[in-house]
Tab-separated table of C-alpha atoms in Angstrom:
chain	number	residue	atom	x	y	z
A	1	UNK	CA	74.202	91.955	73.086
A	2	UNK	CA	76.740	89.333	74.040
A	3	UNK	CA	77.321	88.880	77.742
A	4	UNK	CA	81.080	89.289	78.003
A	5	UNK	CA	83.028	90.067	81.151
A	6	UNK	CA	86.687	90.858	81.695
A	7	UNK	CA	87.106	87.379	83.143
A	8	UNK	CA	85.917	85.956	79.808
A	9	UNK	CA	88.541	88.121	78.129
A	10	UNK	CA	91.261	86.536	80.276
A	11	UNK	CA	89.807	83.084	79.683
A	12	UNK	CA	89.873	83.288	75.888
A	13	UNK	CA	91.781	80.476	74.313
A	14	UNK	CA	93.714	82.418	71.669
A	15	UNK	CA	96.377	80.749	69.605
A	16	UNK	CA	99.992	81.754	68.928
A	17	UNK	CA	100.193	85.154	67.254
A	18	UNK	CA	96.669	86.073	68.336
A	19	UNK	CA	97.535	85.632	71.966
A	20	UNK	CA	97.042	88.837	73.939
A	21	UNK	CA	99.270	87.658	76.819
A	22	UNK	CA	96.981	89.249	79.371
A	23	UNK	CA	97.171	88.696	83.098
A	24	UNK	CA	95.451	90.340	85.986
A	25	UNK	CA	97.796	92.171	88.345
A	26	UNK	CA	95.343	93.990	90.595
A	27	UNK	CA	91.682	94.536	91.399
A	28	UNK	CA	90.473	90.963	90.971
A	29	UNK	CA	87.016	91.896	92.241
A	30	UNK	CA	86.576	94.040	89.147
A	31	UNK	CA	86.927	91.104	86.744
A	32	UNK	CA	83.177	90.601	86.692
A	33	UNK	CA	82.644	93.979	84.992
A	34	UNK	CA	80.973	93.663	81.623
A	35	UNK	CA	82.300	94.781	78.308
A	36	UNK	CA	79.698	96.389	76.049
A	37	UNK	CA	81.610	97.934	73.187
A	38	UNK	CA	84.308	97.078	70.669
A	39	UNK	CA	85.926	100.472	71.125
A	40	UNK	CA	89.304	100.949	72.781
A	41	UNK	CA	90.326	104.141	74.569
A	42	UNK	CA	93.772	105.649	75.094
A	43	UNK	CA	93.285	107.716	78.245
A	44	UNK	CA	95.838	110.440	77.481
A	45	UNK	CA	93.307	113.283	77.458
A	46	UNK	CA	91.384	112.251	80.584
A	47	UNK	CA	94.682	111.884	82.474
A	48	UNK	CA	95.519	115.444	81.594
A	49	UNK	CA	92.140	116.540	82.924
A	50	UNK	CA	89.926	116.682	79.834
A	51	UNK	CA	86.919	114.415	80.402
A	52	UNK	CA	84.510	115.633	77.664
A	53	UNK	CA	83.400	112.755	75.419
A	54	UNK	CA	85.443	110.349	77.571
A	55	UNK	CA	84.511	106.863	76.382
A	56	UNK	CA	84.398	105.261	79.804
A	57	UNK	CA	82.607	102.139	78.518
A	58	UNK	CA	85.689	100.979	76.617
A	59	UNK	CA	88.873	99.275	77.734
A	60	UNK	CA	91.516	101.839	78.702
A	61	UNK	CA	94.890	101.042	77.166
A	62	UNK	CA	97.938	102.550	78.852
A	63	UNK	CA	100.884	102.605	76.452
A	64	UNK	CA	104.385	103.842	77.255
A	65	UNK	CA	103.294	107.479	76.984
A	66	UNK	CA	100.349	107.190	79.358
A	67	UNK	CA	102.404	105.195	81.854
A	68	UNK	CA	105.132	107.796	81.806
A	69	UNK	CA	102.529	110.513	82.326
A	70	UNK	CA	101.066	108.665	85.312
A	71	UNK	CA	104.553	108.463	86.802
A	72	UNK	CA	104.976	112.216	86.317
A	73	UNK	CA	101.619	112.830	88.041
A	74	UNK	CA	102.762	110.734	90.994
A	75	UNK	CA	105.984	112.688	91.304
A	76	UNK	CA	103.969	115.896	91.345
A	77	UNK	CA	101.479	114.379	93.828
A	78	UNK	CA	98.532	115.333	91.598
A	79	UNK	CA	96.453	112.191	91.374
A	80	UNK	CA	93.042	113.894	90.999
A	81	UNK	CA	92.646	112.989	87.311
A	82	UNK	CA	93.507	109.353	88.045
A	83	UNK	CA	90.954	109.328	90.870
A	84	UNK	CA	88.420	110.848	88.509
A	85	UNK	CA	89.254	108.359	85.734
A	86	UNK	CA	88.578	105.442	88.066
A	87	UNK	CA	85.373	107.024	89.351
A	88	UNK	CA	83.859	106.115	85.983
A	89	UNK	CA	82.638	102.522	85.593
A	90	UNK	CA	85.441	101.636	83.159
A	91	UNK	CA	85.541	97.898	82.317
A	92	UNK	CA	89.276	97.504	82.889
A	93	UNK	CA	92.593	99.138	82.149
A	94	UNK	CA	95.530	97.441	80.501
A	95	UNK	CA	99.195	98.296	81.019
A	96	UNK	CA	101.193	97.473	77.893
A	97	UNK	CA	104.896	96.666	77.429
A	98	UNK	CA	104.840	94.700	80.686
A	99	UNK	CA	104.530	97.920	82.652
A	100	UNK	CA	102.917	97.981	86.064
A	101	UNK	CA	101.290	100.814	87.986
A	102	UNK	CA	102.547	102.092	91.310
A	103	UNK	CA	101.066	101.159	94.691
A	104	UNK	CA	99.065	104.409	94.770
A	105	UNK	CA	97.351	103.763	91.410
A	106	UNK	CA	96.641	100.158	92.387
A	107	UNK	CA	94.995	101.388	95.601
A	108	UNK	CA	92.790	103.804	93.682
A	109	UNK	CA	91.787	101.074	91.218
A	110	UNK	CA	91.018	98.550	93.965
A	111	UNK	CA	88.947	101.082	95.884
A	112	UNK	CA	86.858	101.766	92.780
A	113	UNK	CA	86.531	98.036	92.030
A	114	UNK	CA	88.303	98.177	88.687
A	115	UNK	CA	90.746	95.507	87.570
A	116	UNK	CA	94.200	96.220	86.163
A	117	UNK	CA	95.586	93.919	83.507
A	118	UNK	CA	99.074	93.684	82.121
A	119	UNK	CA	100.364	92.528	78.768
A	120	UNK	CA	103.867	92.029	77.468
A	121	UNK	CA	102.817	93.317	74.056
A	122	UNK	CA	103.385	96.881	72.917
A	123	UNK	CA	100.302	99.109	72.771
A	124	UNK	CA	100.075	99.035	68.945
A	125	UNK	CA	100.267	95.231	68.722
A	126	UNK	CA	97.938	94.844	71.654
A	127	UNK	CA	95.321	97.239	70.249
A	128	UNK	CA	95.396	95.518	66.881
A	129	UNK	CA	94.892	92.101	68.456
A	130	UNK	CA	92.201	93.358	70.810
A	131	UNK	CA	90.237	95.083	68.018
A	132	UNK	CA	90.290	91.950	65.938
A	133	UNK	CA	89.165	89.793	68.831
A	134	UNK	CA	86.421	92.164	69.999
A	135	UNK	CA	85.139	92.381	66.423
A	136	UNK	CA	84.724	88.624	66.412
A	137	UNK	CA	83.103	88.482	69.817
A	138	UNK	CA	80.583	91.249	69.218
A	139	UNK	CA	79.881	90.217	65.634
A	140	UNK	CA	76.282	89.562	64.537
A	141	UNK	CA	75.605	85.851	64.612
A	142	UNK	CA	73.014	83.393	63.374
A	143	UNK	CA	72.787	79.659	63.771
A	144	UNK	CA	72.096	77.745	60.604
A	145	UNK	CA	71.050	74.163	60.020
A	146	UNK	CA	73.706	72.772	57.730
A	147	UNK	CA	77.194	71.325	57.444
A	148	UNK	CA	80.326	73.393	56.988
A	149	UNK	CA	83.241	71.707	55.239
A	150	UNK	CA	86.468	72.975	53.751
A	151	UNK	CA	86.988	71.677	50.231
A	152	UNK	CA	90.266	72.558	48.475
A	153	UNK	CA	90.570	75.540	50.799
A	154	UNK	CA	87.073	76.851	50.043
A	155	UNK	CA	84.580	76.996	52.929
A	156	UNK	CA	81.427	75.279	51.657
A	157	UNK	CA	78.221	75.479	53.659
A	158	UNK	CA	75.872	72.640	52.719
A	159	UNK	CA	72.221	73.244	53.556
A	160	UNK	CA	68.994	71.411	52.802
A	161	UNK	CA	66.018	69.803	54.472
A	162	UNK	CA	66.393	67.074	57.072
A	163	UNK	CA	67.220	63.727	55.552
A	164	UNK	CA	68.357	65.043	52.170
A	165	UNK	CA	71.860	63.700	52.823
A	166	UNK	CA	73.936	66.632	54.077
A	167	UNK	CA	75.879	64.633	56.638
A	168	UNK	CA	76.431	61.693	54.277
A	169	UNK	CA	77.746	64.091	51.639
A	170	UNK	CA	80.089	65.681	54.183
A	171	UNK	CA	81.247	62.242	55.303
A	172	UNK	CA	82.198	61.305	51.749
A	173	UNK	CA	84.034	64.636	51.372
A	174	UNK	CA	86.008	63.970	54.558
A	175	UNK	CA	86.794	60.488	53.315
A	176	UNK	CA	88.192	62.157	50.189
A	177	UNK	CA	90.582	64.231	52.314
A	178	UNK	CA	88.595	67.400	52.988
A	179	UNK	CA	87.866	68.879	56.400
A	180	UNK	CA	84.847	69.162	58.641
A	181	UNK	CA	84.240	72.354	60.591
A	182	UNK	CA	80.791	71.646	61.977
A	183	UNK	CA	77.909	69.301	61.337
A	184	UNK	CA	74.265	70.162	61.805
A	185	UNK	CA	74.450	73.510	63.576
A	186	UNK	CA	76.776	76.107	62.146
A	187	UNK	CA	77.264	79.434	63.857
A	188	UNK	CA	77.897	82.218	61.365
A	189	UNK	CA	79.490	85.504	62.356
A	190	UNK	CA	79.587	88.696	60.341
A	191	UNK	CA	83.134	90.015	60.637
A	192	UNK	CA	83.288	93.781	60.039
A	193	UNK	CA	80.592	93.492	57.339
A	194	UNK	CA	83.097	91.970	54.937
A	195	UNK	CA	83.025	88.217	55.355
A	196	UNK	CA	81.319	85.363	57.176
A	197	UNK	CA	83.088	83.050	59.570
A	198	UNK	CA	81.461	79.728	60.354
A	199	UNK	CA	82.210	77.539	63.335
A	200	UNK	CA	80.602	74.970	65.570
A	201	UNK	CA	78.202	76.245	68.212
A	202	UNK	CA	80.003	74.561	71.043
A	203	UNK	CA	83.679	73.508	70.929
A	204	UNK	CA	82.900	70.515	73.170
A	205	UNK	CA	80.389	69.081	70.732
A	206	UNK	CA	82.052	70.116	67.495
A	207	UNK	CA	83.300	67.552	64.996
A	208	UNK	CA	80.605	65.083	65.940
A	209	UNK	CA	78.206	63.858	63.344
A	210	UNK	CA	74.966	61.970	63.387
A	211	UNK	CA	74.589	59.439	60.606
A	212	UNK	CA	71.286	57.597	60.318
A	213	UNK	CA	71.885	53.958	61.146
A	214	UNK	CA	75.213	54.575	62.883
A	215	UNK	CA	74.397	57.116	65.567
A	216	UNK	CA	76.765	59.799	66.770
A	217	UNK	CA	80.355	59.625	65.560
A	218	UNK	CA	83.448	61.548	66.608
A	219	UNK	CA	85.046	62.531	63.317
A	220	UNK	CA	88.253	63.806	64.940
A	221	UNK	CA	88.913	60.348	66.372
A	222	UNK	CA	87.765	58.411	63.323
A	223	UNK	CA	89.681	60.385	60.701
A	224	UNK	CA	92.374	62.168	62.714
A	225	UNK	CA	93.150	65.832	63.292
A	226	UNK	CA	93.840	66.341	59.592
A	227	UNK	CA	90.113	65.990	58.922
A	228	UNK	CA	88.895	68.798	61.144
A	229	UNK	CA	89.077	72.562	61.464
A	230	UNK	CA	87.744	74.957	64.098
A	231	UNK	CA	86.495	77.769	61.900
A	232	UNK	CA	86.488	78.801	58.291
A	233	UNK	CA	85.247	81.621	56.109
A	234	UNK	CA	82.042	80.673	54.256
A	235	UNK	CA	82.747	81.215	50.560
A	236	UNK	CA	80.139	79.049	48.873
A	237	UNK	CA	76.628	77.924	49.745
A	238	UNK	CA	75.384	74.621	48.423
A	239	UNK	CA	71.723	73.854	48.799
A	240	UNK	CA	70.803	70.205	48.353
A	241	UNK	CA	67.251	69.592	47.145
A	242	UNK	CA	65.191	66.552	46.356
A	243	UNK	CA	65.112	66.202	42.558
A	244	UNK	CA	62.054	68.042	41.289
A	245	UNK	CA	61.420	67.333	37.628
A	246	UNK	CA	59.212	70.431	37.340
A	247	UNK	CA	61.954	72.758	38.459
A	248	UNK	CA	64.543	74.313	36.174
A	249	UNK	CA	68.068	73.843	37.472
A	250	UNK	CA	71.053	75.892	36.487
A	251	UNK	CA	72.505	74.560	33.242
A	252	UNK	CA	75.017	77.093	31.960
A	253	UNK	CA	76.550	78.559	35.103
A	254	UNK	CA	74.720	81.803	35.748
A	255	UNK	CA	75.363	82.923	39.259
A	256	UNK	CA	72.916	82.666	42.146
A	257	UNK	CA	73.678	84.370	45.430
A	258	UNK	CA	72.227	84.474	48.898
A	259	UNK	CA	72.604	87.144	51.542
A	260	UNK	CA	73.315	86.049	55.106
A	261	UNK	CA	73.741	88.641	57.859
A	262	UNK	CA	74.064	91.274	55.131
A	263	UNK	CA	76.894	89.510	53.312
A	264	UNK	CA	76.346	88.110	49.837
A	265	UNK	CA	77.735	84.646	49.142
A	266	UNK	CA	77.592	82.692	45.856
A	267	UNK	CA	75.096	79.865	45.953
A	268	UNK	CA	74.454	76.637	44.097
A	269	UNK	CA	71.290	74.556	44.070
A	270	UNK	CA	72.094	70.916	43.566
A	271	UNK	CA	69.307	68.414	42.969
A	272	UNK	CA	69.818	65.076	44.665
A	273	UNK	CA	68.667	61.734	43.365
A	274	UNK	CA	70.021	58.206	43.668
A	275	UNK	CA	73.059	57.678	41.487
A	276	UNK	CA	74.121	61.319	41.502
A	277	UNK	CA	77.482	61.718	43.140
A	278	UNK	CA	76.959	64.913	45.128
A	279	UNK	CA	80.416	65.001	46.825
A	280	UNK	CA	82.159	65.089	43.450
A	281	UNK	CA	79.827	67.856	42.273
A	282	UNK	CA	80.716	69.863	45.379
A	283	UNK	CA	84.431	69.222	44.848
A	284	UNK	CA	84.128	70.465	41.298
A	285	UNK	CA	82.172	73.501	42.451
A	286	UNK	CA	84.943	74.315	44.927
A	287	UNK	CA	87.600	74.009	42.195
A	288	UNK	CA	85.496	76.257	39.979
A	289	UNK	CA	85.198	78.775	42.799
A	290	UNK	CA	88.990	78.844	43.115
A	291	UNK	CA	89.306	79.430	39.385
A	292	UNK	CA	86.881	82.343	39.675
A	293	UNK	CA	88.993	83.836	42.422
A	294	UNK	CA	91.915	83.716	39.994
A	295	UNK	CA	89.763	85.571	37.458
A	296	UNK	CA	88.836	82.651	35.233
A	297	UNK	CA	85.122	82.045	34.758
A	298	UNK	CA	84.552	78.723	32.992
A	299	UNK	CA	81.027	79.569	31.895
A	300	UNK	CA	81.960	83.006	30.590
A	301	UNK	CA	85.091	81.795	28.781
A	302	UNK	CA	83.050	79.057	27.163
A	303	UNK	CA	80.480	81.593	26.025
A	304	UNK	CA	83.237	83.792	24.615
A	305	UNK	CA	84.692	80.875	22.660
A	306	UNK	CA	81.279	80.017	21.247
A	307	UNK	CA	80.712	83.604	20.174
A	308	UNK	CA	84.157	83.777	18.559
A	309	UNK	CA	83.581	80.534	16.728
A	310	UNK	CA	80.128	81.601	15.485
A	311	UNK	CA	81.631	84.836	14.261
A	312	UNK	CA	84.440	83.155	12.343
A	313	UNK	CA	82.008	80.574	10.989
A	314	UNK	CA	79.693	83.246	9.636
A	315	UNK	CA	82.684	85.070	8.167
A	316	UNK	CA	83.840	81.889	6.437
A	317	UNK	CA	80.341	81.164	5.140
A	318	UNK	CA	80.188	84.662	3.768
A	319	UNK	CA	83.595	84.194	2.096
A	320	UNK	CA	82.752	80.835	0.535
A	321	UNK	CA	79.345	81.904	-0.624
A	322	UNK	CA	80.984	84.920	-2.248
A	323	UNK	CA	83.605	82.677	-3.909
A	324	UNK	CA	80.968	80.534	-5.492
A	325	UNK	CA	79.510	83.535	-7.135
A	326	UNK	CA	82.808	84.320	-8.876
B	1	UNK	CA	53.098	79.165	63.483
B	2	UNK	CA	52.556	77.824	66.990
B	3	UNK	CA	54.808	78.977	69.821
B	4	UNK	CA	55.064	77.164	73.162
B	5	UNK	CA	57.295	77.756	76.136
B	6	UNK	CA	58.471	74.686	78.031
B	7	UNK	CA	60.833	73.860	80.852
B	8	UNK	CA	63.226	70.939	81.000
B	9	UNK	CA	61.990	68.889	83.959
B	10	UNK	CA	64.171	65.794	83.885
B	11	UNK	CA	67.301	65.946	86.022
B	12	UNK	CA	69.777	64.960	83.345
B	13	UNK	CA	68.673	67.644	80.896
B	14	UNK	CA	68.350	66.974	77.187
B	15	UNK	CA	71.057	64.461	76.403
B	16	UNK	CA	71.274	62.000	73.531
B	17	UNK	CA	68.253	59.837	74.379
B	18	UNK	CA	65.697	62.637	74.905
B	19	UNK	CA	67.054	64.364	71.805
B	20	UNK	CA	66.508	61.218	69.754
B	21	UNK	CA	63.002	60.958	71.196
B	22	UNK	CA	62.163	64.525	70.205
B	23	UNK	CA	63.412	63.932	66.666
B	24	UNK	CA	61.448	60.696	66.452
B	25	UNK	CA	58.231	62.431	67.471
B	26	UNK	CA	58.933	65.495	65.305
B	27	UNK	CA	59.417	63.308	62.248
B	28	UNK	CA	55.881	61.960	62.608
B	29	UNK	CA	54.638	65.386	61.513
B	30	UNK	CA	55.148	67.239	58.274
B	31	UNK	CA	55.444	70.574	60.100
B	32	UNK	CA	58.860	72.057	60.719
B	33	UNK	CA	59.966	72.181	64.332
B	34	UNK	CA	62.365	74.735	65.733
B	35	UNK	CA	63.638	75.061	69.287
B	36	UNK	CA	65.005	78.247	70.719
B	37	UNK	CA	67.120	78.874	73.795
B	38	UNK	CA	69.221	81.937	74.627
B	39	UNK	CA	68.997	83.492	71.142
B	40	UNK	CA	70.006	80.208	69.572
B	41	UNK	CA	67.519	78.631	67.194
B	42	UNK	CA	67.960	75.123	65.885
B	43	UNK	CA	66.082	72.627	63.737
B	44	UNK	CA	64.127	70.285	65.986
B	45	UNK	CA	64.419	67.408	63.542
B	46	UNK	CA	68.150	67.078	64.081
B	47	UNK	CA	69.642	65.220	67.046
B	48	UNK	CA	72.965	67.087	67.041
B	49	UNK	CA	71.122	70.399	66.854
B	50	UNK	CA	69.025	69.640	69.914
B	51	UNK	CA	72.019	68.415	71.909
B	52	UNK	CA	73.956	71.555	70.942
B	53	UNK	CA	71.268	73.641	72.662
B	54	UNK	CA	72.809	72.509	75.927
B	55	UNK	CA	69.439	72.364	77.650
B	56	UNK	CA	70.148	71.520	81.275
B	57	UNK	CA	67.673	70.850	84.087
B	58	UNK	CA	65.236	73.761	84.591
B	59	UNK	CA	66.281	75.636	81.452
B	60	UNK	CA	63.494	77.207	79.430
B	61	UNK	CA	63.020	76.450	75.765
B	62	UNK	CA	60.706	77.951	73.184
B	63	UNK	CA	59.139	75.492	70.765
B	64	UNK	CA	58.045	76.748	67.355
B	65	UNK	CA	56.148	74.637	64.853
B	66	UNK	CA	55.134	75.662	61.382
B	67	UNK	CA	53.153	73.707	58.797
B	68	UNK	CA	49.827	71.963	58.139
B	69	UNK	CA	49.824	69.981	61.430
B	70	UNK	CA	51.575	72.566	63.592
B	71	UNK	CA	49.104	72.299	66.484
B	72	UNK	CA	49.402	68.536	66.830
B	73	UNK	CA	53.181	68.695	66.534
B	74	UNK	CA	53.469	71.359	69.241
B	75	UNK	CA	51.167	69.360	71.528
B	76	UNK	CA	53.140	66.149	71.031
B	77	UNK	CA	56.485	67.836	71.753
B	78	UNK	CA	55.082	69.666	74.759
B	79	UNK	CA	53.800	66.370	76.118
B	80	UNK	CA	57.325	64.905	75.895
B	81	UNK	CA	58.651	67.716	78.070
B	82	UNK	CA	55.819	67.314	80.579
B	83	UNK	CA	56.414	63.547	80.766
B	84	UNK	CA	60.110	64.189	81.417
B	85	UNK	CA	60.945	62.207	78.282
B	86	UNK	CA	59.659	59.092	80.046
B	87	UNK	CA	62.595	59.190	82.478
């Protein structure tokens, strides 16, 4: 399980529309509490006194309704359910729509050592953003030895043994205007069992590359920001192999796949030998992958054409051979 | 497969030079070398991989070798750690 505290949640560097706009307004000592689940709870029922099946391990999101209800409870001086809510080890509670709790609620939270966060977002927007982010954080991950590049918008993960030329291939691709996500160690995350996201293991060390004979290079500085990307969905695996004359390589375009973290990704095995321009092969593979996404399969269409032609040819032969007999 | 547990004993941790040294030694063997730290497993024949481990002073690393000369490879790598990468 990932070790993730509420402080980490506040520290996340989320961009533009993903930004959760969170800030801590009370109970700072509770920021070290750990988050262990991707679930989110709306505490309407517990506030009204029903604590069966209360998911106290999830973040409690107070929308307009809950906040209004808390206010009502204060007016009636019946704060028992709030006391009871905070007696559970809840990770944190979030007040949406820029709302803030009263002094009494803050006191209860601080006494129980629970932090209170505030966001300017509405509860629906906030929940959506939080779900998405928690999914990414608690996703299954593996670290793979390979290079992840984006070629014509397709995330291509290049793997192969040490010294087969992965980094050199990626370098040539970058030179040709494509983008590097990570060299050497690629962290893959399974996002809701539907797709794989690849990124560098450590943002500080990302976009560096080791080229034999040159040492360690900073690609972002050498090629500019246009040549890099932080993360990208992995849509194609390319395995580079030393040319083995005894092995049969794919010749007509039948599809290989590989399953990583339970997600199946199309795969190509490309033999490497001097004089073979691997970057161009990968570029072409990426173009082909885009065509497939549009529903056009080169290999299948070709096969169809051949079949059609053979059919018409045999029909013609039949016709001519019949004619001769007349 | 040979598994060894080692501790980083040089003050600076595993930075570029020790990483290069590990790769140099690892490449003398045909066995594959993997290094593991905090659920992260990387290929020990790659400099960037080793640096990405972020192995600071006193951190513990698991060394895994696999192949025909796995014992010798594990011994050689372990020796590097014990010698503090000659620092």
